[in-house]
CSV table of C-alpha atoms in Angstrom, one decimal:
chain,number,residue,atom,x,y,z
A,1,ILE,CA,-13.0,-12.0,18.9
A,2,LEU,CA,-13.6,-12.0,22.6
A,3,GLU,CA,-16.5,-14.4,22.3
A,4,ASN,CA,-14.4,-16.8,20.1
A,5,GLY,CA,-11.7,-17.0,22.8
A,6,TYR,CA,-8.9,-15.0,21.1
A,7,LEU,CA,-8.6,-12.3,23.7
A,8,TYR,CA,-7.1,-12.6,27.2
A,9,ARG,CA,-6.3,-10.2,30.1
A,10,GLU,CA,-2.8,-9.8,31.5
A,11,VAL,CA,-1.0,-7.4,33.8
A,12,GLN,CA,2.0,-5.8,32.0
A,13,ARG,CA,4.6,-3.2,33.0
A,14,GLN,CA,4.4,0.0,30.9
A,15,LEU,CA,6.5,3.1,30.9
A,16,TYR,CA,5.2,5.9,33.0
A,17,SER,CA,6.4,9.5,33.0
A,18,PRO,CA,6.3,11.0,36.5
A,19,GLN,CA,7.0,14.4,34.9
A,20,GLU,CA,3.9,14.1,32.7
A,21,GLY,CA,1.9,12.1,35.3
A,22,ARG,CA,0.7,9.4,32.9
A,23,PHE,CA,1.4,6.2,31.1
A,24,LEU,CA,3.1,7.1,27.8
A,25,PRO,CA,1.3,6.1,24.5
A,26,ASP,CA,3.7,3.8,22.6
A,27,ARG,CA,4.3,6.4,19.8
A,28,TYR,CA,5.2,8.9,22.5
A,29,VAL,CA,8.2,6.8,23.5
A,30,GLU,CA,11.3,6.8,21.4
A,31,GLY,CA,14.7,5.1,21.8
A,32,GLU,CA,17.2,2.8,20.2
A,33,CYS,CA,15.9,-0.2,18.3
A,34,PRO,CA,17.0,-3.4,20.0
A,35,HIS,CA,17.1,-5.2,16.6
A,36,CYS,CA,18.9,-2.8,14.2
A,37,GLY,CA,20.2,0.0,16.5
A,38,ALA,CA,18.3,2.8,14.8
A,39,PRO,CA,18.4,5.7,17.3
A,40,ASP,CA,14.8,7.0,16.7
A,41,ALA,CA,12.6,3.9,16.9
A,42,ARG,CA,9.1,4.4,18.2
A,43,GLY,CA,7.5,2.4,21.0
A,44,ASP,CA,5.4,0.4,18.6
A,45,GLN,CA,7.5,-0.1,15.6
A,46,CYS,CA,11.0,0.7,14.1
A,47,ASP,CA,10.6,2.4,10.7
A,48,THR,CA,14.2,1.4,9.8
A,49,CYS,CA,13.9,-2.4,10.1
A,50,GLY,CA,10.1,-2.7,10.2
A,51,LYS,CA,10.0,-4.7,13.4
A,52,LEU,CA,7.0,-4.4,15.7
A,53,LEU,CA,8.1,-3.4,19.2
A,54,GLU,CA,7.0,-2.8,22.8
A,55,PRO,CA,8.1,0.4,24.5
A,56,THR,CA,9.9,-1.6,27.1
A,57,GLU,CA,12.1,-3.1,24.5
A,58,LEU,CA,13.7,0.2,23.5
A,59,ILE,CA,17.2,1.0,24.7
A,60,ASN,CA,17.5,4.4,26.5
A,61,PRO,CA,13.7,5.2,26.1
A,62,ARG,CA,12.6,8.8,26.4
A,63,SER,CA,9.3,10.7,26.1
A,64,LYS,CA,8.8,12.3,22.7
A,65,ALA,CA,6.5,14.9,24.3
A,66,SER,CA,8.7,16.1,27.1
A,67,GLY,CA,12.1,14.5,26.6
A,68,ASP,CA,11.8,12.8,30.0
A,69,THR,CA,14.3,10.0,30.4
A,70,ASP,CA,13.5,9.2,34.0
A,71,LEU,CA,10.7,6.8,33.0
A,72,GLU,CA,9.3,4.2,35.4
A,73,LEU,CA,7.9,0.8,34.8
A,74,ARG,CA,4.4,0.5,36.4
A,75,GLU,CA,1.9,-2.3,36.3
A,76,THR,CA,-1.4,-2.0,34.4
A,77,GLU,CA,-3.9,-4.6,33.1
A,78,HIS,CA,-4.8,-4.8,29.4
A,79,TYR,CA,-6.6,-7.1,26.9
A,80,PHE,CA,-4.3,-9.0,24.5
A,81,LEU,CA,-5.0,-10.5,21.1
A,82,ASP,CA,-3.8,-14.1,21.3
A,83,LEU,CA,-1.7,-14.2,18.2
A,84,ALA,CA,0.1,-17.3,19.4
A,85,LYS,CA,-3.2,-19.2,19.2
A,86,LEU,CA,-3.5,-18.1,15.6
A,87,ASN,CA,0.1,-18.9,14.6
A,88,GLU,CA,-0.7,-22.1,12.8
A,89,GLU,CA,-3.6,-20.7,10.8
A,90,LEU,CA,-1.6,-17.7,9.8
A,91,GLU,CA,1.3,-19.9,8.5
A,92,ALA,CA,-1.1,-21.9,6.4
A,93,TYR,CA,-2.6,-18.7,5.0
A,94,LEU,CA,0.8,-17.3,4.0
A,95,ASP,CA,2.0,-20.6,2.6
A,96,THR,CA,-1.1,-21.2,0.3
A,97,GLY,CA,-1.6,-19.5,-3.1
A,98,LYS,CA,0.7,-16.5,-2.5
A,99,ASP,CA,2.9,-16.8,-5.6
A,100,HIS,CA,1.4,-13.5,-6.9
A,101,TRP,CA,2.6,-11.5,-3.8
A,102,ARG,CA,5.6,-9.3,-4.0
A,103,PRO,CA,8.6,-11.2,-2.7
A,104,ASN,CA,9.6,-8.5,-0.2
A,105,VAL,CA,6.1,-8.6,1.3
A,106,LEU,CA,5.7,-12.3,1.4
A,107,ASN,CA,9.2,-13.0,2.9
A,108,PHE,CA,8.7,-10.4,5.6
A,109,ALA,CA,5.3,-11.8,6.6
A,110,ARG,CA,6.4,-15.4,6.6
A,111,ASN,CA,9.6,-14.7,8.6
A,112,TYR,CA,7.5,-12.7,11.1
A,113,VAL,CA,5.1,-15.5,11.7
A,114,ARG,CA,7.6,-18.3,11.6
A,115,SER,CA,9.7,-16.6,14.3
A,116,GLY,CA,6.7,-17.3,16.6
A,117,LEU,CA,3.9,-14.9,17.5
A,118,ARG,CA,3.0,-13.8,21.0
A,119,GLY,CA,0.0,-11.9,22.4
A,120,ARG,CA,-0.1,-8.2,21.7
A,121,PRO,CA,-2.1,-5.7,23.8
A,122,ILE,CA,-5.2,-4.3,22.1
A,123,THR,CA,-5.8,-1.6,24.8
A,124,ARG,CA,-3.9,1.4,26.2
A,125,ASP,CA,-4.3,3.8,29.1
A,126,ILE,CA,-5.1,6.9,27.1
A,127,ASP,CA,-8.0,9.4,27.2
A,128,TRP,CA,-8.7,9.6,23.4
A,129,GLY,CA,-9.7,7.0,20.9
A,130,ILE,CA,-12.4,4.3,21.0
A,131,PRO,CA,-13.3,3.3,24.6
A,132,LEU,CA,-13.0,-0.4,25.4
A,133,PRO,CA,-16.7,-1.5,25.1
A,134,LEU,CA,-16.5,-3.6,28.3
A,135,PRO,CA,-17.7,-2.7,31.8
A,136,GLY,CA,-15.1,-1.9,34.5
A,137,TYR,CA,-12.4,-0.6,32.1
A,138,ASP,CA,-12.9,3.2,32.2
A,139,GLY,CA,-10.0,5.1,30.9
A,140,LYS,CA,-8.8,2.4,28.6
A,141,CYS,CA,-9.2,2.8,24.8
A,142,LEU,CA,-8.6,0.4,21.9
A,143,TYR,CA,-5.1,0.5,20.6
A,144,VAL,CA,-5.0,2.0,17.2
A,145,TRP,CA,-3.1,-0.9,15.5
A,146,PHE,CA,-6.0,-3.1,16.5
A,147,GLU,CA,-9.0,-0.9,15.7
A,148,ALA,CA,-7.9,1.0,12.6
A,149,VAL,CA,-7.9,-2.0,10.3
A,150,ILE,CA,-11.4,-3.0,11.5
A,151,GLY,CA,-12.6,0.0,9.5
A,152,TYR,CA,-12.3,-2.0,6.3
A,153,LEU,CA,-15.0,-4.3,7.6
A,154,SER,CA,-17.1,-1.9,9.6
A,155,ALA,CA,-17.2,0.7,6.8
A,156,SER,CA,-18.7,-2.0,4.5
A,157,VAL,CA,-21.3,-2.9,7.1
A,158,GLU,CA,-22.2,0.8,7.6
A,159,TRP,CA,-22.4,1.3,3.8
A,160,ALA,CA,-24.8,-1.5,3.5
A,161,LYS,CA,-26.9,-0.2,6.4
A,162,ASN,CA,-27.0,3.3,5.0
A,163,ARG,CA,-28.2,2.2,1.6
A,164,GLY,CA,-31.1,0.2,3.1
A,165,THR,CA,-29.6,-3.2,2.3
A,166,PRO,CA,-28.1,-4.3,5.6
A,167,ASP,CA,-26.8,-7.7,4.3
A,168,ALA,CA,-25.2,-6.3,1.1
A,169,TRP,CA,-21.7,-6.3,2.7
A,170,GLN,CA,-21.7,-10.0,3.2
A,171,PRO,CA,-20.9,-11.2,-0.4
A,172,TRP,CA,-17.8,-8.9,-0.4
A,173,TRP,CA,-16.5,-10.5,2.8
A,174,TYR,CA,-17.8,-14.1,2.6
A,175,ASP,CA,-17.9,-15.0,-1.1
A,176,PRO,CA,-14.5,-16.6,-2.1
A,177,LYS,CA,-14.7,-15.0,-5.5
A,178,ALA,CA,-14.4,-11.5,-3.9
A,179,LEU,CA,-10.7,-10.6,-3.9
A,180,THR,CA,-9.4,-7.8,-1.7
A,181,TYR,CA,-6.3,-5.8,-2.4
A,182,TYR,CA,-4.5,-3.6,0.2
A,183,PHE,CA,-2.3,-0.9,-1.3
A,184,ILE,CA,0.1,0.3,1.5
A,185,GLY,CA,3.6,1.3,2.4
A,186,LYS,CA,6.1,-1.2,3.7
A,187,ASP,CA,5.8,0.1,7.3
A,188,ASN,CA,2.2,-1.3,7.3
A,189,ILE,CA,3.2,-4.8,6.0
A,190,PRO,CA,2.9,-6.6,9.4
A,191,PHE,CA,-0.5,-5.0,10.1
A,192,HIS,CA,-2.0,-6.1,6.8
A,193,THR,CA,-0.3,-9.4,6.3
A,194,VAL,CA,-0.4,-10.7,9.9
A,195,ILE,CA,-2.5,-8.6,12.3
A,196,TRP,CA,-5.6,-8.0,10.1
A,197,PRO,CA,-5.7,-11.6,8.8
A,198,ALA,CA,-5.4,-12.7,12.4
A,199,GLU,CA,-8.4,-10.6,13.4
A,200,LEU,CA,-10.5,-11.9,10.5
A,201,LEU,CA,-9.6,-15.5,11.3
A,202,ALA,CA,-10.5,-14.9,14.9
A,203,ILE,CA,-14.0,-13.6,13.8
A,204,GLY,CA,-14.6,-16.5,11.4
A,205,GLN,CA,-18.3,-17.0,10.5
A,206,LEU,CA,-19.6,-15.2,13.6
A,207,TYR,CA,-21.9,-12.8,11.6
A,208,CYS,CA,-23.1,-15.1,8.8
A,209,ASP,CA,-24.9,-18.3,9.8
A,210,ASP,CA,-25.5,-19.3,6.1
A,211,CYS,CA,-21.9,-18.9,4.9
A,212,GLU,CA,-19.7,-21.8,4.1
A,213,THR,CA,-16.4,-19.9,4.5
A,214,ASP,CA,-14.9,-17.6,7.1
A,215,LEU,CA,-14.4,-13.9,6.4
A,216,ASN,CA,-12.2,-13.2,3.4
A,217,VAL,CA,-8.6,-12.5,4.3
A,218,PRO,CA,-6.5,-10.3,2.0
A,219,TYR,CA,-5.9,-11.7,-1.4
A,220,ASP,CA,-3.0,-9.4,-2.1
A,221,VAL,CA,-1.0,-6.8,-0.2
A,222,PRO,CA,1.0,-4.9,-2.9
A,223,ALA,CA,3.1,-2.9,-0.5
A,224,ASN,CA,5.6,-0.4,-1.8
A,225,GLU,CA,9.0,0.3,-0.4
A,226,PHE,CA,9.8,3.9,0.4
A,227,MET,CA,10.2,6.7,-2.1
A,228,ASN,CA,12.8,9.0,-0.6
A,229,PHE,CA,13.5,12.7,-1.1
A,230,ARG,CA,16.9,14.3,-0.9
A,231,GLY,CA,18.4,11.0,0.3
A,232,SER,CA,16.0,10.5,3.2
A,233,LYS,CA,12.4,9.7,4.0
A,234,PHE,CA,9.8,12.4,3.3
A,235,SER,CA,9.3,14.4,6.4
A,236,LYS,CA,7.0,17.4,6.8
A,237,SER,CA,8.5,18.3,10.2
A,238,ARG,CA,12.0,18.3,8.7
A,239,GLY,CA,10.9,20.2,5.5
A,240,ARG,CA,11.6,17.3,3.2
A,241,THR,CA,8.3,17.2,1.3
A,242,VAL,CA,6.7,18.0,-2.1
A,243,ASP,CA,3.4,19.7,-1.3
A,244,VAL,CA,0.6,18.6,-3.7
A,245,PRO,CA,-1.1,22.0,-4.0
A,246,TYR,CA,2.3,23.5,-4.8
A,247,PHE,CA,3.0,20.9,-7.4
A,248,LEU,CA,-0.4,21.3,-9.1
A,249,SER,CA,0.1,25.1,-9.2
A,250,LYS,CA,3.0,24.4,-11.7
A,251,TYR,CA,2.3,21.1,-13.4
A,252,ASP,CA,-0.5,18.9,-14.6
A,253,PRO,CA,-1.4,15.8,-12.4
A,254,ASP,CA,-0.8,13.4,-15.3
A,255,ALA,CA,2.9,14.3,-15.3
A,256,LEU,CA,3.1,13.4,-11.7
A,257,ARG,CA,1.2,10.2,-12.1
A,258,PHE,CA,3.5,9.2,-14.9
A,259,TYR,CA,6.6,9.9,-13.0
A,260,LEU,CA,5.5,8.3,-9.7
A,261,THR,CA,4.6,5.2,-11.7
A,262,ALA,CA,7.8,5.1,-13.6
A,263,VAL,CA,9.9,5.3,-10.4
A,264,ALA,CA,7.5,3.5,-8.1
A,265,PRO,CA,9.3,1.7,-5.2
A,266,GLU,CA,7.6,-1.6,-5.9
A,267,THR,CA,10.5,-3.8,-4.9
A,268,ARG,CA,13.1,-1.4,-3.5
A,269,ASP,CA,13.5,2.2,-2.2
A,270,THR,CA,13.6,4.8,-4.9
A,271,GLU,CA,14.2,8.6,-5.0
A,272,PHE,CA,12.0,11.5,-6.0
A,273,ALA,CA,14.2,14.1,-7.8
A,274,TRP,CA,13.0,17.2,-9.5
A,275,GLU,CA,15.6,16.9,-12.3
A,276,ASP,CA,14.6,13.3,-13.0
A,277,PHE,CA,10.9,14.3,-13.0
A,278,VAL,CA,11.6,17.0,-15.7
A,279,GLU,CA,13.8,14.7,-17.7
A,280,ARG,CA,11.4,11.8,-17.8
A,281,ASN,CA,8.4,14.0,-18.5
A,282,ASN,CA,10.2,15.7,-21.5
A,283,ASN,CA,12.1,12.7,-22.9
A,284,GLU,CA,9.6,9.9,-22.3
A,285,LEU,CA,6.0,11.1,-21.7
A,286,VAL,CA,6.1,14.0,-24.1
A,287,ALA,CA,8.7,12.8,-26.6
A,288,THR,CA,7.2,9.3,-26.9
A,289,TRP,CA,3.5,9.1,-25.9
A,290,GLY,CA,2.7,12.8,-26.4
A,291,ASN,CA,4.6,12.9,-29.7
A,292,LEU,CA,2.7,9.8,-31.0
A,293,ALA,CA,-0.7,11.1,-29.9
A,294,ASN,CA,-0.1,14.6,-31.3
A,295,ARG,CA,1.2,13.4,-34.7
A,296,MET,CA,-1.7,11.0,-35.2
A,297,LEU,CA,-4.4,13.3,-34.1
A,298,SER,CA,-3.2,16.5,-35.7
A,299,PHE,CA,-2.5,14.7,-39.0
A,300,ALA,CA,-6.0,13.1,-39.0
A,301,TYR,CA,-7.6,16.4,-38.1
A,302,LYS,CA,-5.8,18.4,-40.8
A,303,ARG,CA,-6.0,15.8,-43.7
A,304,PHE,CA,-9.2,13.8,-43.0
A,305,ASP,CA,-11.7,16.3,-41.7
A,306,GLY,CA,-11.0,15.5,-38.1
A,307,LYS,CA,-12.0,11.9,-38.5
A,308,VAL,CA,-10.0,8.6,-38.3
A,309,PRO,CA,-9.7,7.5,-42.0
A,310,GLU,CA,-10.5,4.0,-43.2
A,311,PRO,CA,-7.2,2.1,-43.4
A,312,GLY,CA,-5.8,1.1,-46.8
A,313,GLU,CA,-4.2,-2.3,-47.4
A,314,PHE,CA,-1.8,-3.4,-44.7
A,315,ASP,CA,1.7,-4.6,-45.6
A,316,ASP,CA,3.8,-7.0,-43.6
A,317,ALA,CA,5.3,-4.3,-41.4
A,318,ASP,CA,1.8,-3.0,-40.6
A,319,ARG,CA,0.6,-6.4,-39.6
A,320,LYS,CA,3.6,-7.0,-37.5
A,321,LEU,CA,3.1,-3.7,-35.6
A,322,LEU,CA,-0.6,-4.4,-35.2
A,323,LYS,CA,0.1,-7.8,-33.8
A,324,ALA,CA,2.5,-6.4,-31.3
A,325,VAL,CA,0.1,-3.7,-30.1
A,326,GLU,CA,-2.8,-6.2,-29.9
A,327,GLY,CA,-0.6,-8.5,-27.8
A,328,GLY,CA,0.2,-5.6,-25.6
A,329,PHE,CA,-3.3,-5.4,-24.3
A,330,GLN,CA,-2.9,-8.9,-22.9
A,331,THR,CA,0.6,-8.2,-21.6
A,332,VAL,CA,-0.2,-4.8,-20.0
A,333,GLY,CA,-3.5,-6.2,-18.6
A,334,ASP,CA,-1.7,-9.1,-17.0
A,335,LEU,CA,0.8,-6.8,-15.4
A,336,TYR,CA,-2.0,-4.6,-14.1
A,337,ALA,CA,-3.7,-7.6,-12.6
A,338,ALA,CA,-0.5,-8.6,-10.9
A,339,CYS,CA,-0.1,-5.0,-9.5
A,340,LYS,CA,3.1,-4.5,-11.5
A,341,PHE,CA,2.2,-1.0,-12.5
A,342,ARG,CA,5.8,0.1,-13.2
A,343,ALA,CA,6.3,-2.8,-15.6
A,344,ALA,CA,2.9,-2.1,-17.2
A,345,LEU,CA,3.9,1.5,-17.9
A,346,GLY,CA,7.2,0.3,-19.4
A,347,GLU,CA,5.4,-2.1,-21.7
A,348,ALA,CA,3.0,0.6,-22.9
A,349,MET,CA,5.8,3.1,-23.5
A,350,GLY,CA,7.7,0.4,-25.4
A,351,LEU,CA,4.7,-0.1,-27.8
A,352,ALA,CA,4.4,3.7,-28.2
A,353,ARG,CA,8.1,3.8,-29.3
A,354,GLU,CA,7.4,1.0,-31.8
A,355,ALA,CA,4.4,2.9,-33.2
A,356,ASN,CA,6.5,6.1,-33.3
A,357,GLY,CA,9.3,4.3,-35.2
A,358,ASP,CA,11.9,5.8,-33.0
A,359,THR,CA,15.5,4.7,-33.0
A,360,PHE,CA,15.0,2.3,-30.1
A,361,ALA,CA,12.1,0.5,-31.7
A,362,ALA,CA,12.2,-3.2,-31.8
A,363,LEU,CA,10.3,-3.1,-35.1
A,364,SER,CA,11.1,-1.0,-38.1
A,365,ALA,CA,7.5,-0.1,-38.6
A,366,GLY,CA,6.1,3.3,-37.6
A,367,LEU,CA,5.1,6.8,-38.7
A,368,ASP,CA,8.6,7.7,-39.8
A,369,ARG,CA,8.8,4.7,-42.1
A,370,LYS,CA,5.4,5.3,-43.6
A,371,ALA,CA,5.8,9.1,-43.8
A,372,PRO,CA,2.1,9.8,-44.4
A,373,TRP,CA,2.8,13.5,-44.7
A,374,PHE,CA,4.6,12.7,-48.0
A,375,GLN,CA,2.2,9.9,-49.1
A,376,ILE,CA,-0.9,12.1,-48.9
A,377,LYS,CA,0.6,14.5,-51.4
A,378,GLU,CA,1.0,11.7,-53.9
């Protein structure tokens, strides 16, 4: 990125804590968000409105570590990613072929870029992390927002090297047919829809002389909104959490997978509630899918020597149900491909209700209508 001209140096003023004797890492600064007024925004981002921030933008900033409010602005030099130089390319990227993106993700990214990007520092005065690999900058490390996403690419390169095929990573990153999906939470939307594509665009074809395209940018970023607990965000420090080992000591993982998919916050915030988990598990997963599987399998096991019997002649209702189920493979498959997992689950459960012949079935066919437990006696 430096070689391609997308980094520059600039002296900036950062918050320094005399009490702690150091420049404060951005996440160690908290204060009021200048955009939405949230009282506990961090120095790099506000979790409430999702805006990326600089610590100096916070109102009434304080040190998270010591509570120090007598912070000073001191000068320090850093490297910056020239996002403004990439603004036009990012707009073109977000305006081309993104109809499959979730509206909340696409709207956020487009508005963020259209508001005008500016350079963002990629280094910080901290003594942990990845040291800046340039001479004369001892004590400066790469800023985590910049280096963390590089792991997607660098892990691919390392994987290829470790398996003895050092160029094997290139088709995944240069072949246009290779599509990358990034499953994240909404607080990571700007980093995966703007920052990471910007870094990939800045690298271009640097590592592949024979490639006709630049590095592949994200094909889709299916970011979820937040799933809350007891009316607020999950928080270990505040005791608002559902511990996975505790959950698995009481329930099967499939029950959790079903519930989390059924109430997934794909387009808006949702709520995890124990009562809702129990109700959906009992009245949907068990009563519909479990009931269908149990009735079919136990009947075949008892009456047909544990084997699926050869079907008899189909009537119109049979053919109608079979057509609906066969069509469901395409419908559910398309929903999976579009990362609409909640809708895919709903479609599959709807077909299970039809096969069960339950009172909400759109079709009148089903086990109850056929009543094979009576037929076999005749």
